[in-house]
XYZ file of C-alpha atoms in Angstrom:
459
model
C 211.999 -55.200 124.131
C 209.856 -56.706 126.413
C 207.426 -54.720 128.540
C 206.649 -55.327 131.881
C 203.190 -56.523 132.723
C 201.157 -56.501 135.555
C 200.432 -60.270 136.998
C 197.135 -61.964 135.846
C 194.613 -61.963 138.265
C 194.132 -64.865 141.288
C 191.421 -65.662 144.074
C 189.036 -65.303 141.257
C 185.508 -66.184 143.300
C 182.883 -67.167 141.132
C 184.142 -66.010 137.999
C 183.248 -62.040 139.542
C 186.548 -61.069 141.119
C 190.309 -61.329 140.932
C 192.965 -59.944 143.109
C 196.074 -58.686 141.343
C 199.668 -57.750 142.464
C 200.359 -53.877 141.761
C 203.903 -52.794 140.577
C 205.092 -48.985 140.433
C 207.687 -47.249 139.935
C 210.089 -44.808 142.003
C 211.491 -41.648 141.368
C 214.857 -43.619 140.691
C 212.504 -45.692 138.136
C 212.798 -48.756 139.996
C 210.380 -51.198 139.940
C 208.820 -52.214 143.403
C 205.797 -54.158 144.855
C 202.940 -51.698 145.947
C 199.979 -54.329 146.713
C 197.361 -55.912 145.966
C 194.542 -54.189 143.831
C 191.270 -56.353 144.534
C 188.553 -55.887 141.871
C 184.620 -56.947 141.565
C 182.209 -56.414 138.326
C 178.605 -58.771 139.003
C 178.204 -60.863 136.109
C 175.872 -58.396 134.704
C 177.563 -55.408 134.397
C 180.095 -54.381 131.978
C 182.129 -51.818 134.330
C 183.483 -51.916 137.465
C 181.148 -50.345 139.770
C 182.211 -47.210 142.039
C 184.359 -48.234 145.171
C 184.887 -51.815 143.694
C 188.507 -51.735 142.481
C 190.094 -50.837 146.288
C 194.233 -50.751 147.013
C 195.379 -53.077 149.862
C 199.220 -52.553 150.964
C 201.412 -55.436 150.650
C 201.252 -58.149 153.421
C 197.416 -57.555 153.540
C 196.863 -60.418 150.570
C 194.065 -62.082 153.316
C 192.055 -58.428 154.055
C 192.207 -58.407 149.912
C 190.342 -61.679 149.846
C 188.113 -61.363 152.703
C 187.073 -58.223 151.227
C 186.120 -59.962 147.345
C 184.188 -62.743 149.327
C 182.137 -60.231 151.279
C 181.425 -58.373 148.195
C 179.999 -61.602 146.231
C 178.136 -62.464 148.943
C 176.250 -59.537 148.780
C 175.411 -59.196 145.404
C 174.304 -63.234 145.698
C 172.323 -62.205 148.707
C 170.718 -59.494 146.940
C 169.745 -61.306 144.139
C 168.150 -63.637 145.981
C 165.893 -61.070 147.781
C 165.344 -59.627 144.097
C 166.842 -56.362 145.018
C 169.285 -54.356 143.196
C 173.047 -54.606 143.920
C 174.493 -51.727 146.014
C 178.496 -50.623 145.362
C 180.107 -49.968 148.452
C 180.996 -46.469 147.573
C 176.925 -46.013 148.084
C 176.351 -48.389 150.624
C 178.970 -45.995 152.528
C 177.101 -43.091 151.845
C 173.438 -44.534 152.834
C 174.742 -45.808 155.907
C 176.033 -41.691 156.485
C 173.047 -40.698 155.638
C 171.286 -43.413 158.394
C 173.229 -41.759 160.504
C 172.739 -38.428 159.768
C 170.172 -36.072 161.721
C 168.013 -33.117 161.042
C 169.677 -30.401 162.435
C 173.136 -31.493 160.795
C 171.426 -32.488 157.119
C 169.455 -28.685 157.954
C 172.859 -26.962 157.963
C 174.362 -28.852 154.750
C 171.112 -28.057 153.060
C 171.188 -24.157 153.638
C 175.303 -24.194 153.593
C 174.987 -25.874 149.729
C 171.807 -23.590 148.579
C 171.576 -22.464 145.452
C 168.942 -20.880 143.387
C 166.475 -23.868 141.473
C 166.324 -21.049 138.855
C 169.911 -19.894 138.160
C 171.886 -21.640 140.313
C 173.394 -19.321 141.863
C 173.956 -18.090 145.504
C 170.853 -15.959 146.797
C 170.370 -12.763 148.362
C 171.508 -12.467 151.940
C 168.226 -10.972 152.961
C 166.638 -14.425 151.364
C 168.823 -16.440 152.893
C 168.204 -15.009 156.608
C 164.456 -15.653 155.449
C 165.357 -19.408 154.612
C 167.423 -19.759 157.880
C 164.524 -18.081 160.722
C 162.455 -20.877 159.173
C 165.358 -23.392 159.897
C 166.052 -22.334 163.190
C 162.206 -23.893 163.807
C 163.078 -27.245 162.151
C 166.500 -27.558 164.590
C 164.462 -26.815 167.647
C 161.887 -29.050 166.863
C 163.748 -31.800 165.464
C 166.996 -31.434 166.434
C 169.024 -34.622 166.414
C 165.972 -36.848 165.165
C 167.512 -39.332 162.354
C 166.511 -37.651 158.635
C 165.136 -41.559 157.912
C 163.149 -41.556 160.843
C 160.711 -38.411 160.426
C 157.733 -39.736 159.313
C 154.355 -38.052 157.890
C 152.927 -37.698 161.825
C 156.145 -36.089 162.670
C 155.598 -33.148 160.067
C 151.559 -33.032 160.723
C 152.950 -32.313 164.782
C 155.514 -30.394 163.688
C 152.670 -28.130 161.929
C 150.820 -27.659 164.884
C 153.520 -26.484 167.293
C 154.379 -24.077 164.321
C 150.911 -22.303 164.720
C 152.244 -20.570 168.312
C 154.466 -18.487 165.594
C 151.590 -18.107 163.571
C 150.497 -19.045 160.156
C 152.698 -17.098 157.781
C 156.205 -18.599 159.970
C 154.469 -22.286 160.153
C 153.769 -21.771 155.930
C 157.499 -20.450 155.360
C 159.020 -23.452 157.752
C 156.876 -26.148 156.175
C 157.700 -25.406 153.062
C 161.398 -25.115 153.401
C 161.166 -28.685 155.199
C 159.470 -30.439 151.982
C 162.333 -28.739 150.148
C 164.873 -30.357 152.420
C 163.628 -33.646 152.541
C 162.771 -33.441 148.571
C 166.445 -32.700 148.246
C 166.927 -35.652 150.811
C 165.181 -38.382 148.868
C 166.679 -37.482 145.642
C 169.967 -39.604 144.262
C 172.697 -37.506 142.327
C 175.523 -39.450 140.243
C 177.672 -38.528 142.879
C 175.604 -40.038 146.016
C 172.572 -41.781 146.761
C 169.769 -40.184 148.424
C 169.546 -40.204 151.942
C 165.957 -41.224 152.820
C 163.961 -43.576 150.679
C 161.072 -41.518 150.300
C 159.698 -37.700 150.997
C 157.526 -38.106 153.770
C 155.786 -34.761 152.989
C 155.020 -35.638 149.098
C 152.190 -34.936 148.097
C 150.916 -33.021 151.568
C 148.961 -29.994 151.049
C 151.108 -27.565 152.782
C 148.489 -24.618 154.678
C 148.315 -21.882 153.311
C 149.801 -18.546 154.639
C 147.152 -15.825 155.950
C 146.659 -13.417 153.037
C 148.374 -10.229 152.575
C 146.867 -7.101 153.597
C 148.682 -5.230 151.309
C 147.445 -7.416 148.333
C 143.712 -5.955 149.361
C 144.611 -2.331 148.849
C 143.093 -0.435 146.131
C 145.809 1.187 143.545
C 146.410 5.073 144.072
C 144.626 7.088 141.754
C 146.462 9.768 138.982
C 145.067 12.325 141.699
C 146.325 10.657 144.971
C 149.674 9.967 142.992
C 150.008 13.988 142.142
C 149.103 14.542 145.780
C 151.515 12.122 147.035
C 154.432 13.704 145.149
C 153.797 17.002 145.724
C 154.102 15.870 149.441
C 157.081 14.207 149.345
C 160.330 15.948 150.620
C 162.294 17.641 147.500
C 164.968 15.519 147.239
C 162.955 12.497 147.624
C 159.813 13.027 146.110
C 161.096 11.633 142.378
C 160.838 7.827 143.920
C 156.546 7.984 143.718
C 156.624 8.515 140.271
C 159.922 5.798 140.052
C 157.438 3.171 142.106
C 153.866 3.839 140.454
C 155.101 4.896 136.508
C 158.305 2.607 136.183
C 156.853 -0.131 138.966
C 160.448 -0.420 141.192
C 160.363 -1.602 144.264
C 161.580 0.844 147.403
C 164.697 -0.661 148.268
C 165.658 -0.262 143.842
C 164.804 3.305 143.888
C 166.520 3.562 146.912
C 169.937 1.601 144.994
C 169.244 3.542 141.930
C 173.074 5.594 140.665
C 172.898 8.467 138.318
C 174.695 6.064 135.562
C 171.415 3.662 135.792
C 169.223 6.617 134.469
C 169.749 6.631 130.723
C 167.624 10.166 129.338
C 169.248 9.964 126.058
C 167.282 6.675 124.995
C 164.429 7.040 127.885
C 166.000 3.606 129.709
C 166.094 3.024 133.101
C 168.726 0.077 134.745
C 167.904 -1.609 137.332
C 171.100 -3.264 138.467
C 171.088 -3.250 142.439
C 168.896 -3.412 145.404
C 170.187 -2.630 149.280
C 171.570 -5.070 150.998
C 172.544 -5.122 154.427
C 176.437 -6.752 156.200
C 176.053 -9.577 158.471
C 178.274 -7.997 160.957
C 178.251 -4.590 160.643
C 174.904 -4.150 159.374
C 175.707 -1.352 157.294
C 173.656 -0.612 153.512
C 175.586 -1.633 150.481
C 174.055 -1.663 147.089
C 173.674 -5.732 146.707
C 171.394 -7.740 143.806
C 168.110 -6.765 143.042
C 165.478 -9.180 144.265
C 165.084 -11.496 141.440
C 166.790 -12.553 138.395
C 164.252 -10.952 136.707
C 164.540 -7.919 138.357
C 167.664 -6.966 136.766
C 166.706 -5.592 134.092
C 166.222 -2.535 131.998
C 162.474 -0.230 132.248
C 161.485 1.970 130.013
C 160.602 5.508 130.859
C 158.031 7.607 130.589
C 158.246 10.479 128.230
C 156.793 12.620 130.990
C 159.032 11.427 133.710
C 162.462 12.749 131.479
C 162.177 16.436 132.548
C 161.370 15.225 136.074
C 164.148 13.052 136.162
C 167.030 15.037 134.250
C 165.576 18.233 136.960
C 165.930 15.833 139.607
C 169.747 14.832 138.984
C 170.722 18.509 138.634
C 169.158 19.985 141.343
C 169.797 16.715 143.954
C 173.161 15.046 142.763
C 176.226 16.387 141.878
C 176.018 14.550 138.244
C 178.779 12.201 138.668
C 177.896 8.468 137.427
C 178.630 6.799 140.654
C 176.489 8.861 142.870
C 173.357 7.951 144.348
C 169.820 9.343 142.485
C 168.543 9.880 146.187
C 171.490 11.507 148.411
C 170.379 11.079 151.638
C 171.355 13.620 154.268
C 173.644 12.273 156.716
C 174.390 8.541 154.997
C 175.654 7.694 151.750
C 173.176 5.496 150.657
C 169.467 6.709 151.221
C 167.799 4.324 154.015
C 164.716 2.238 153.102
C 163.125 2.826 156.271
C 163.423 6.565 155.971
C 162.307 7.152 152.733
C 158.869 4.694 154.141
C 158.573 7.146 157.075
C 158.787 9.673 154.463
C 155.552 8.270 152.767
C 153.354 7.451 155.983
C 154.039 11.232 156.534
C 152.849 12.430 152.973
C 150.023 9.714 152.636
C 147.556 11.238 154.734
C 147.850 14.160 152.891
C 146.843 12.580 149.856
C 143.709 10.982 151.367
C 145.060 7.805 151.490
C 146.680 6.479 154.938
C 146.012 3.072 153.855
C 148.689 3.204 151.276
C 152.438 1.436 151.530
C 154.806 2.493 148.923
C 154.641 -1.128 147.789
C 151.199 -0.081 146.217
C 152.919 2.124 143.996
C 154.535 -1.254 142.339
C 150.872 -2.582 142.806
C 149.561 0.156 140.746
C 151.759 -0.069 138.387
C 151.396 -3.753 138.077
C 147.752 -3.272 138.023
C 147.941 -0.915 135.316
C 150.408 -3.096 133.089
C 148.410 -6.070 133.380
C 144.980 -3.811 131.709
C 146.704 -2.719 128.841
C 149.377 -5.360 127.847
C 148.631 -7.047 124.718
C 149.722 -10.659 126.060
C 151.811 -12.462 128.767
C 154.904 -12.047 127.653
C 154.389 -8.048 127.427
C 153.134 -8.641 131.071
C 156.171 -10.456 131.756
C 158.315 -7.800 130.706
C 157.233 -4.892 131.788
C 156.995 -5.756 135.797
C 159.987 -8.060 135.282
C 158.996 -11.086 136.398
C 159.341 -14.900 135.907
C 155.785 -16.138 136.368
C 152.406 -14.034 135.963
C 150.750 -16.184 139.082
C 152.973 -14.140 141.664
C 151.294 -10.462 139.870
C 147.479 -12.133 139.847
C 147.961 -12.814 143.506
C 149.921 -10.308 145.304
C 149.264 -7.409 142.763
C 146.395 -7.306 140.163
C 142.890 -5.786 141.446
C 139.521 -6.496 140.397
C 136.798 -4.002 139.850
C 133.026 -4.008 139.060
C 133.514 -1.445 136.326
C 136.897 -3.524 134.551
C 134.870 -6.940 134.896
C 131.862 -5.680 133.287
C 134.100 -4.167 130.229
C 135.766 -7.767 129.546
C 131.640 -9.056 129.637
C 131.016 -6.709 127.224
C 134.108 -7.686 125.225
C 133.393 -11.337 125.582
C 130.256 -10.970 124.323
C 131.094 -9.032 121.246
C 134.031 -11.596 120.585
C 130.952 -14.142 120.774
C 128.249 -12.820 118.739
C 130.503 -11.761 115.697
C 130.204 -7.842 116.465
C 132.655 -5.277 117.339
C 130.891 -2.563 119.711
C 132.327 1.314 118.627
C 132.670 3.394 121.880
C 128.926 5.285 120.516
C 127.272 1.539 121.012
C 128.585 0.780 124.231
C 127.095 4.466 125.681
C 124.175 3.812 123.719
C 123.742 0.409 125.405
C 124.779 1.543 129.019
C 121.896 4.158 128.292
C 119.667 1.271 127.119
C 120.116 0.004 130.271
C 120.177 2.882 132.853
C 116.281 3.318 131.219
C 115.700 0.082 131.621
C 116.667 0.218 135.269
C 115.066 3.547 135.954
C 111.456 2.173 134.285
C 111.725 -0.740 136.887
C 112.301 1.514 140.061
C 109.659 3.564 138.959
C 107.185 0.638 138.261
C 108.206 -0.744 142.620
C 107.897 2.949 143.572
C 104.265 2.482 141.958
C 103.581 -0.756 143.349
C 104.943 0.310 146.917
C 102.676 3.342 147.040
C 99.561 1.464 146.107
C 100.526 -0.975 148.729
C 100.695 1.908 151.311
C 97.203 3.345 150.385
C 95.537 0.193 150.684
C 97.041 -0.481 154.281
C 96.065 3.186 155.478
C 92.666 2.954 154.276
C 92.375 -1.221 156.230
C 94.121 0.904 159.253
C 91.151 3.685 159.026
C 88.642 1.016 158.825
C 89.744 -0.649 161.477
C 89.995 2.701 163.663
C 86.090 3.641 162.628
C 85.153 0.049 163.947
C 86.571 1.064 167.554
């Protein structure tokens, strides 16, 4: 039986085109005309290229035509200027994205966000972060072309940042070279939008230091103090933030269920998040990725702990570790007022309960065996963000890694005895010295008392 075929191609221009009638079918399986299905594949190219194989109704046999010229003459054009051809599907979208300005290409960018780590959505308190820093880049840009903001633009746009200061011009710079890096990059569905990144390779300025990074860890004896300050129902979450290193608004998510006594495992599965609307605390992500994860606990912290749940929960899985008063999930601004009240007592007014995690950090980082330990046990995803924001530096740690370098170097292995006896060495060393100036000093003084009683007799 013979099968129906669709007509050869005609208008063929150039040997790069044809224009064939299209047949189909109803529900009644009748055959009927549908149009004319123009196609175009360059000479050097073995597929049809997106947006090249367009549907024209019947009756429009001259659009058809028109169309398969036009596209030949640009790819001839283009090879003559010894530039690439461009499909129309992508010529479309480049000439959207001409037209396309900041604050419209701003709100795509944040509406799309996703994580560059996981890919997923990101915490709603990250996200209002990322979107204050937006709100900058719309009023300063505004309806400014995306292909028109140029390397000046962004050095300007820096300076009228500064009246917000340095850490909100940092934050909004650097979620502008995100958005144009996203900008100038081409997908397989679309092209980019801009040519280039006007901001590679600028130095972006750096945001003022943290305060908090500069404060010395709590010591065992401030920590004790600390507690034993703390309300009774609260007081659990110092030893939760300096010996298991969570962060204020984990302890405050923390459920009975995440506490695990029986194999001394703590879960950290949630952090506090707060509704756009009705701005009321719900138990949302923790922070990170890496956050969510599982800490081990101390052996001294299980009695704590298991006295803690029976004396301030009712036991059930699903209730909170800290019951708060008059809410059902404990506040992280109340349990901070808690600390600036018991701080002082302690000795230490400087302290945020942020530097409990620093501590703890601190303390990992001296006695982990490598990285990856390091890693692990302050659950993170890179060890630059713990040398900067939470490792501290001490005369007394730095002179133990000389010592250490030093007997890595010379082939020995100091025992505790030969480090005291060479600290000892050296304290004798030290005192001969002072003793030798004190020497020096007082012979100095009894020669200029007897030139100041020579000079007295002569008057």
């Amino acid at each position: 039986m013979a099968r129906n075929r669709t007509p050869r191609g005609t208008n063929s221009v150039n040997g790069m085109g044809s224009i064939t009638k299209v047949y189909k079918k109803n529900k009644d399986g009748k055959r009927y005309f549908a149009g004319y299905r123009a196609k175009f594949k360059p000479k050097d190219m073995t597929k049809y290229p997106p947006g090249c194989t367009p549907m024209f109704k019947p009756g429009q046999l001259g659009q058809a035509r028109a169309w398969l010229q036009h596209e030949v003459d640009v790819y001839t054009q283009s090879k003559a200027l010894g530039k690439p051809y461009v499909p129309p599907k992508e010529r479309k979208l480049l000439e959207r994205g001409r037209n396309i300005n900041v604050a419209e290409y701003s709100k795509q960018f944040l509406d799309n966000y996703r994580s560059r780590i996981t890919g997923e959505e990101v915490r709603a308190s990250t996200m209002g972060t990322k979107r204050a820093s937006h709100r900058h880049i719309v009023d300063y840009f505004g309806s400014k072309l995306l292909h028109e903001v140029t390397t000046k633009d962004v050095n300007d746009f820096s300076d009228w940042m500064l009246q917000y200061g340095r850490a909100s011009r940092h934050n909004a710079l650097k979620e502008l070279k995100q958005m144009l890096r996203n900008a100038a990059m081409a997908t397989d569905d679309a092209p980019a939008l801009i040519p280039r990144n006007p901001m590679e390779g600028m130095v972006i300025p750096s945001a003022p230091e943290s305060k908090q990074a500069k404060i010395p860890p709590a010591t065992p004896e401030e920590l004790e103090k600390l507690y034993d300050a703390m309300p009774a129902y609260t007081r659990i979450s110092i030893k939760l933030g300096a010996w298991c290193g969570l962060r204020i608004g984990e302890v405050c998510a923390l459920q009975v269920r995440d506490v695990d006594l029986s194999h001394r495992l703590l879960h950290v599965r949630h952090g506090l998040e707060r509704g756009e609307d009705d701005r009321k605390l719900h138990l949302g992500a923790p922070k990170t990725v890496a956050s969510n994860d599982t800490v081990n606990i101390p052996d001294s912290l299980v009695p704590l702990l298991r006295d803690h749940i029976r004396q301030h929960t009712d036991g059930k899985p699903d209730s909170m570790l800290l019951k708060p008063k008059r809410t059902d999930i404990m506040n992280a601004d109340t349990l901070s007022r808690q600390f600036r009240r018991a701080r002082p007592i302690a000795g230490r007014p400087d302290l945020h309960f942020h530097t409990l995690r620093a501590t703890y950090d601190d303390t990992v980082s001296r006695v982990a065996q490598n990285a990856a330990d390091y890693l692990a046990s302050t659950r993170r995803h890179d060890v630059q963000t713990g040398v900067k924001h939470y490792q501290r530096s001490n005369a007394d740690a730095r002179r133990q890694i000389t010592n250490a370098v030093d007997a890595a170097l010379t082939g020995a292995s100091s025992t505790p005895e030969q480090t005291t006896q060479t600290m000892l060495e050296q304290l004798e060393h030290d005192n001969r010295e002072l003793l030798e100036r004190l020497a020096r000093l007082e012979q100095d003084n009894r020669m200029l008392r007897e030139k100041l009683a020579a000079l007295a007799d002569q008057h």
